[in-house]
Amino acid sequence: MRVVDRSVLKLIRMWLESPVVEPESEGKPGKWNRPRKGTPQGGVISPLLSNLYLHWFDKLFHRADGPAQWAGAKLVRYADDFVVLALPGNSADELD
C-alpha cells in the first residue's frame, strides 16, 4: 500500500512536523517541543500511520505460510495496538 495523493501526504507531513506543547505546572506557560521522530503520544495521526504500516503485517500474518496457518494464531487489532492469540503447543517450536 502506498499513499500517492499529494494532499494526504502534505497533511501527514504537517502533522508530523507540528510542534507539541507540554503543559507546565502552577500556571506557567507550556514548553514547545518539535519532535524529530515518531508521533506525539495521543496524536491523531498515529492510528492512521499504524494502519498503513500494519496492513502489511496483516497480510504476512494471514498468508499461507504465516502464523495464522502454522500456529492457528488469531490477530486482534485496534488502531495502533494488536494482540496475537495462540494456544500453547508444538507450533511455538517453529518460532525458534
CSV table of N, CA and C in Angstrom, one decimal:
chain,number,residue,atom,x,y,z
A,1,MET,N,0.8,-1.2,0.0
A,1,MET,CA,0.0,0.0,0.0
A,1,MET,C,0.9,1.2,0.0
A,2,ARG,N,0.6,2.2,-0.8
A,2,ARG,CA,1.4,3.4,-1.0
A,2,ARG,C,0.4,4.6,-1.1
A,3,VAL,N,0.7,5.6,-0.4
A,3,VAL,CA,-0.1,6.8,-0.4
A,3,VAL,C,0.5,7.7,-1.5
A,4,VAL,N,-0.3,8.0,-2.5
A,4,VAL,CA,0.2,8.8,-3.6
A,4,VAL,C,-0.5,10.2,-3.7
A,5,ASP,N,-1.6,10.4,-3.0
A,5,ASP,CA,-2.3,11.6,-3.0
A,5,ASP,C,-1.5,12.7,-2.3
A,6,ARG,N,-1.1,13.7,-3.1
A,6,ARG,CA,-0.2,14.8,-2.5
A,6,ARG,C,-0.8,15.5,-1.4
A,7,SER,N,-2.1,15.7,-1.4
A,7,SER,CA,-2.8,16.5,-0.3
A,7,SER,C,-2.7,15.7,1.0
A,8,VAL,N,-2.9,14.3,0.9
A,8,VAL,CA,-2.8,13.5,2.1
A,8,VAL,C,-1.4,13.5,2.6
A,9,LEU,N,-0.4,13.3,1.7
A,9,LEU,CA,1.0,13.3,2.1
A,9,LEU,C,1.4,14.7,2.8
A,10,LYS,N,0.9,15.8,2.2
A,10,LYS,CA,1.1,17.1,2.8
A,10,LYS,C,0.5,17.2,4.2
A,11,LEU,N,-0.7,16.7,4.4
A,11,LEU,CA,-1.3,16.7,5.7
A,11,LEU,C,-0.6,15.8,6.7
A,12,ILE,N,-0.1,14.7,6.3
A,12,ILE,CA,0.7,13.8,7.2
A,12,ILE,C,2.0,14.5,7.6
A,13,ARG,N,2.6,15.1,6.6
A,13,ARG,CA,3.9,15.8,6.9
A,13,ARG,C,3.6,17.0,7.9
A,14,MET,N,2.5,17.7,7.7
A,14,MET,CA,2.2,18.8,8.6
A,14,MET,C,2.0,18.3,10.0
A,15,TRP,N,1.3,17.2,10.1
A,15,TRP,CA,1.0,16.6,11.5
A,15,TRP,C,2.3,16.2,12.1
A,16,LEU,N,3.2,15.5,11.4
A,16,LEU,CA,4.4,15.0,12.0
A,16,LEU,C,5.4,16.2,12.3
A,17,GLU,N,5.3,17.3,11.6
A,17,GLU,CA,6.2,18.4,11.9
A,17,GLU,C,5.7,19.4,12.8
A,18,SER,N,4.4,19.3,13.2
A,18,SER,CA,3.8,20.3,14.1
A,18,SER,C,4.4,20.2,15.5
A,19,PRO,N,4.5,21.4,16.1
A,19,PRO,CA,5.1,21.4,17.5
A,19,PRO,C,4.1,20.9,18.5
A,20,VAL,N,4.6,20.4,19.6
A,20,VAL,CA,3.8,19.8,20.7
A,20,VAL,C,4.0,20.8,21.9
A,21,VAL,N,3.0,21.1,22.6
A,21,VAL,CA,3.1,22.0,23.8
A,21,VAL,C,2.9,21.1,25.0
A,22,GLU,N,3.9,21.1,25.8
A,22,GLU,CA,3.9,20.3,27.1
A,22,GLU,C,3.6,21.3,28.2
A,23,PRO,N,2.4,21.0,28.9
A,23,PRO,CA,2.0,22.0,29.9
A,23,PRO,C,2.9,22.0,31.1
A,24,GLU,N,3.1,23.2,31.7
A,24,GLU,CA,3.9,23.3,32.9
A,24,GLU,C,2.9,23.4,34.1
A,25,SER,N,3.4,23.2,35.2
A,25,SER,CA,2.6,23.3,36.4
A,25,SER,C,2.5,24.7,37.0
A,26,GLU,N,1.6,25.0,37.8
A,26,GLU,CA,1.4,26.2,38.5
A,26,GLU,C,1.2,27.4,37.6
A,27,GLY,N,0.5,27.3,36.5
A,27,GLY,CA,0.1,28.4,35.7
A,27,GLY,C,1.2,28.9,34.8
A,28,LYS,N,2.4,28.3,34.7
A,28,LYS,CA,3.4,28.7,33.8
A,28,LYS,C,3.1,28.4,32.4
A,29,PRO,N,3.6,29.1,31.4
A,29,PRO,CA,3.3,28.7,30.0
A,29,PRO,C,3.9,27.4,29.7
A,30,GLY,N,3.3,26.7,28.7
A,30,GLY,CA,3.8,25.4,28.3
A,30,GLY,C,5.1,25.5,27.5
A,31,LYS,N,5.8,24.4,27.5
A,31,LYS,CA,7.1,24.4,26.7
A,31,LYS,C,6.8,23.8,25.3
A,32,TRP,N,7.3,24.4,24.3
A,32,TRP,CA,7.1,24.0,22.9
A,32,TRP,C,8.2,23.0,22.6
A,33,ASN,N,7.8,21.9,21.9
A,33,ASN,CA,8.8,20.9,21.5
A,33,ASN,C,8.4,20.4,20.1
A,34,ARG,N,9.4,20.3,19.3
A,34,ARG,CA,9.2,19.8,17.9
A,34,ARG,C,9.9,18.5,17.8
A,35,PRO,N,9.1,17.4,17.9
A,35,PRO,CA,9.8,16.1,17.8
A,35,PRO,C,10.5,15.8,16.5
A,36,ARG,N,11.6,15.1,16.6
A,36,ARG,CA,12.4,14.8,15.4
A,36,ARG,C,11.9,13.5,14.8
A,37,LYS,N,11.4,12.6,15.6
A,37,LYS,CA,11.0,11.2,15.1
A,37,LYS,C,9.6,10.9,15.8
A,38,GLY,N,8.9,10.0,15.1
A,38,GLY,CA,7.7,9.5,15.6
A,38,GLY,C,6.5,10.5,15.7
A,39,THR,N,5.5,10.0,16.4
A,39,THR,CA,4.3,10.9,16.5
A,39,THR,C,4.1,11.2,18.0
A,40,PRO,N,3.5,12.3,18.3
A,40,PRO,CA,3.3,12.6,19.7
A,40,PRO,C,2.3,11.6,20.4
A,41,GLN,N,2.5,11.4,21.7
A,41,GLN,CA,1.7,10.5,22.4
A,41,GLN,C,0.2,11.0,22.4
A,42,GLY,N,-0.7,10.1,21.9
A,42,GLY,CA,-2.1,10.5,21.8
A,42,GLY,C,-2.4,11.3,20.6
A,43,GLY,N,-1.4,11.4,19.7
A,43,GLY,CA,-1.6,12.2,18.4
A,43,GLY,C,-2.7,11.5,17.5
A,44,VAL,N,-3.4,12.4,16.8
A,44,VAL,CA,-4.5,11.8,16.0
A,44,VAL,C,-4.0,11.1,14.7
A,45,ILE,N,-2.7,11.4,14.4
A,45,ILE,CA,-2.2,10.8,13.2
A,45,ILE,C,-1.6,9.4,13.4
A,46,SER,N,-1.4,9.0,14.7
A,46,SER,CA,-0.8,7.7,15.0
A,46,SER,C,-1.6,6.5,14.5
A,47,PRO,N,-2.9,6.5,14.7
A,47,PRO,CA,-3.7,5.4,14.2
A,47,PRO,C,-3.7,5.3,12.7
A,48,LEU,N,-3.7,6.4,12.0
A,48,LEU,CA,-3.7,6.4,10.5
A,48,LEU,C,-2.4,5.8,10.0
A,49,LEU,N,-1.3,6.3,10.5
A,49,LEU,CA,0.0,5.8,10.1
A,49,LEU,C,0.2,4.3,10.5
A,50,SER,N,-0.3,3.9,11.6
A,50,SER,CA,-0.2,2.5,12.0
A,50,SER,C,-1.0,1.6,11.1
A,51,ASN,N,-2.2,2.1,10.7
A,51,ASN,CA,-3.0,1.3,9.8
A,51,ASN,C,-2.3,1.1,8.4
A,52,LEU,N,-1.6,2.1,8.0
A,52,LEU,CA,-0.9,2.0,6.7
A,52,LEU,C,0.2,1.0,6.9
A,53,TYR,N,1.0,1.0,8.0
A,53,TYR,CA,2.1,0.1,8.2
A,53,TYR,C,1.6,-1.3,8.5
A,54,LEU,N,0.6,-1.4,9.4
A,54,LEU,CA,0.1,-2.8,9.9
A,54,LEU,C,-0.7,-3.5,8.8
A,55,HIS,N,-1.1,-2.8,7.8
A,55,HIS,CA,-1.8,-3.5,6.7
A,55,HIS,C,-0.9,-4.7,6.1
A,56,TRP,N,0.4,-4.4,6.0
A,56,TRP,CA,1.3,-5.4,5.5
A,56,TRP,C,1.5,-6.5,6.6
A,57,PHE,N,1.6,-6.1,7.8
A,57,PHE,CA,1.7,-7.1,8.9
A,57,PHE,C,0.5,-8.1,8.8
A,58,ASP,N,-0.7,-7.5,8.6
A,58,ASP,CA,-1.9,-8.4,8.5
A,58,ASP,C,-1.7,-9.4,7.3
A,59,LYS,N,-1.3,-8.9,6.2
A,59,LYS,CA,-1.1,-9.7,5.0
A,59,LYS,C,-0.1,-10.8,5.3
A,60,LEU,N,1.0,-10.5,5.9
A,60,LEU,CA,2.0,-11.6,6.2
A,60,LEU,C,1.5,-12.5,7.2
A,61,PHE,N,0.8,-12.0,8.2
A,61,PHE,CA,0.3,-12.9,9.3
A,61,PHE,C,-0.7,-13.9,8.7
A,62,HIS,N,-1.6,-13.5,7.8
A,62,HIS,CA,-2.6,-14.4,7.3
A,62,HIS,C,-2.3,-15.1,6.0
A,63,ARG,N,-1.1,-15.0,5.5
A,63,ARG,CA,-0.8,-15.7,4.2
A,63,ARG,C,-0.6,-17.2,4.5
A,64,ALA,N,-0.4,-18.0,3.5
A,64,ALA,CA,-0.4,-19.4,3.6
A,64,ALA,C,0.7,-19.9,4.5
A,65,ASP,N,1.9,-19.3,4.6
A,65,ASP,CA,2.9,-19.7,5.5
A,65,ASP,C,3.1,-18.8,6.7
A,66,GLY,N,2.0,-18.1,7.0
A,66,GLY,CA,2.1,-17.2,8.2
A,66,GLY,C,1.6,-17.8,9.5
A,67,PRO,N,1.8,-17.2,10.6
A,67,PRO,CA,1.4,-17.7,11.9
A,67,PRO,C,-0.1,-18.1,12.0
A,68,ALA,N,-1.0,-17.4,11.3
A,68,ALA,CA,-2.4,-17.8,11.4
A,68,ALA,C,-2.6,-19.2,10.9
A,69,GLN,N,-1.8,-19.7,10.0
A,69,GLN,CA,-1.9,-21.0,9.4
A,69,GLN,C,-1.1,-22.0,10.2
A,70,TRP,N,0.2,-21.8,10.4
A,70,TRP,CA,1.0,-22.9,11.1
A,70,TRP,C,0.9,-22.9,12.6
A,71,ALA,N,0.4,-21.8,13.2
A,71,ALA,CA,0.2,-21.8,14.7
A,71,ALA,C,-1.2,-21.7,15.1
A,72,GLY,N,-2.1,-21.6,14.1
A,72,GLY,CA,-3.5,-21.4,14.4
A,72,GLY,C,-3.8,-20.2,15.2
A,73,ALA,N,-2.9,-19.2,15.0
A,73,ALA,CA,-3.0,-17.9,15.8
A,73,ALA,C,-4.1,-17.0,15.3
A,74,LYS,N,-4.6,-16.2,16.2
A,74,LYS,CA,-5.5,-15.1,15.8
A,74,LYS,C,-4.9,-13.8,16.0
A,75,LEU,N,-5.2,-12.8,15.2
A,75,LEU,CA,-4.7,-11.5,15.3
A,75,LEU,C,-5.9,-10.5,15.6
A,76,VAL,N,-5.7,-9.8,16.7
A,76,VAL,CA,-6.7,-8.8,17.1
A,76,VAL,C,-6.1,-7.4,17.0
A,77,ARG,N,-6.6,-6.5,16.2
A,77,ARG,CA,-6.1,-5.2,16.1
A,77,ARG,C,-7.1,-4.1,16.4
A,78,TYR,N,-6.6,-3.1,17.0
A,78,TYR,CA,-7.5,-1.9,17.3
A,78,TYR,C,-6.6,-0.7,17.1
A,79,ALA,N,-6.8,0.1,16.1
A,79,ALA,CA,-6.0,1.3,15.8
A,79,ALA,C,-4.5,0.9,15.7
A,80,ASP,N,-3.7,1.4,16.7
A,80,ASP,CA,-2.3,1.2,16.6
A,80,ASP,C,-1.8,0.1,17.6
A,81,ASP,N,-2.7,-0.7,18.1
A,81,ASP,CA,-2.4,-1.8,19.0
A,81,ASP,C,-2.8,-3.1,18.4
A,82,PHE,N,-2.1,-4.2,18.8
A,82,PHE,CA,-2.5,-5.5,18.3
A,82,PHE,C,-2.1,-6.5,19.4
A,83,VAL,N,-2.9,-7.7,19.4
A,83,VAL,CA,-2.6,-8.8,20.2
A,83,VAL,C,-2.6,-10.0,19.4
A,84,VAL,N,-1.7,-11.0,19.6
A,84,VAL,CA,-1.7,-12.2,18.9
A,84,VAL,C,-2.1,-13.3,19.9
A,85,LEU,N,-3.1,-14.0,19.6
A,85,LEU,CA,-3.7,-15.1,20.4
A,85,LEU,C,-3.3,-16.4,19.8
A,86,ALA,N,-2.7,-17.3,20.6
A,86,ALA,CA,-2.4,-18.7,20.2
A,86,ALA,C,-2.4,-19.6,21.3
A,87,LEU,N,-2.7,-20.8,21.1
A,87,LEU,CA,-2.7,-21.9,22.1
A,87,LEU,C,-1.3,-22.4,22.2
A,88,PRO,N,-0.9,-22.8,23.5
A,88,PRO,CA,0.4,-23.4,23.6
A,88,PRO,C,0.5,-24.8,23.0
A,89,GLY,N,1.6,-25.1,22.5
A,89,GLY,CA,1.8,-26.4,21.8
A,89,GLY,C,3.0,-26.5,20.9
A,90,ASN,N,3.0,-27.4,20.0
A,90,ASN,CA,4.1,-27.6,19.1
A,90,ASN,C,4.4,-26.4,18.2
A,91,SER,N,3.3,-25.7,17.9
A,91,SER,CA,3.5,-24.6,17.0
A,91,SER,C,4.5,-23.5,17.5
A,92,ALA,N,4.6,-23.4,18.8
A,92,ALA,CA,5.6,-22.4,19.4
A,92,ALA,C,7.0,-22.8,19.1
A,93,ASP,N,7.3,-24.1,18.8
A,93,ASP,CA,8.6,-24.6,18.5
A,93,ASP,C,9.1,-24.0,17.2
A,94,GLU,N,8.2,-23.6,16.3
A,94,GLU,CA,8.6,-23.1,15.0
A,94,GLU,C,9.1,-21.7,15.1
A,95,LEU,N,8.9,-21.0,16.2
A,95,LEU,CA,9.5,-19.7,16.4
A,95,LEU,C,11.0,-19.7,16.7
A,96,ASP,N,11.5,-20.8,17.1
A,96,ASP,CA,13.0,-20.9,17.4
A,96,ASP,C,13.8,-20.9,16.2
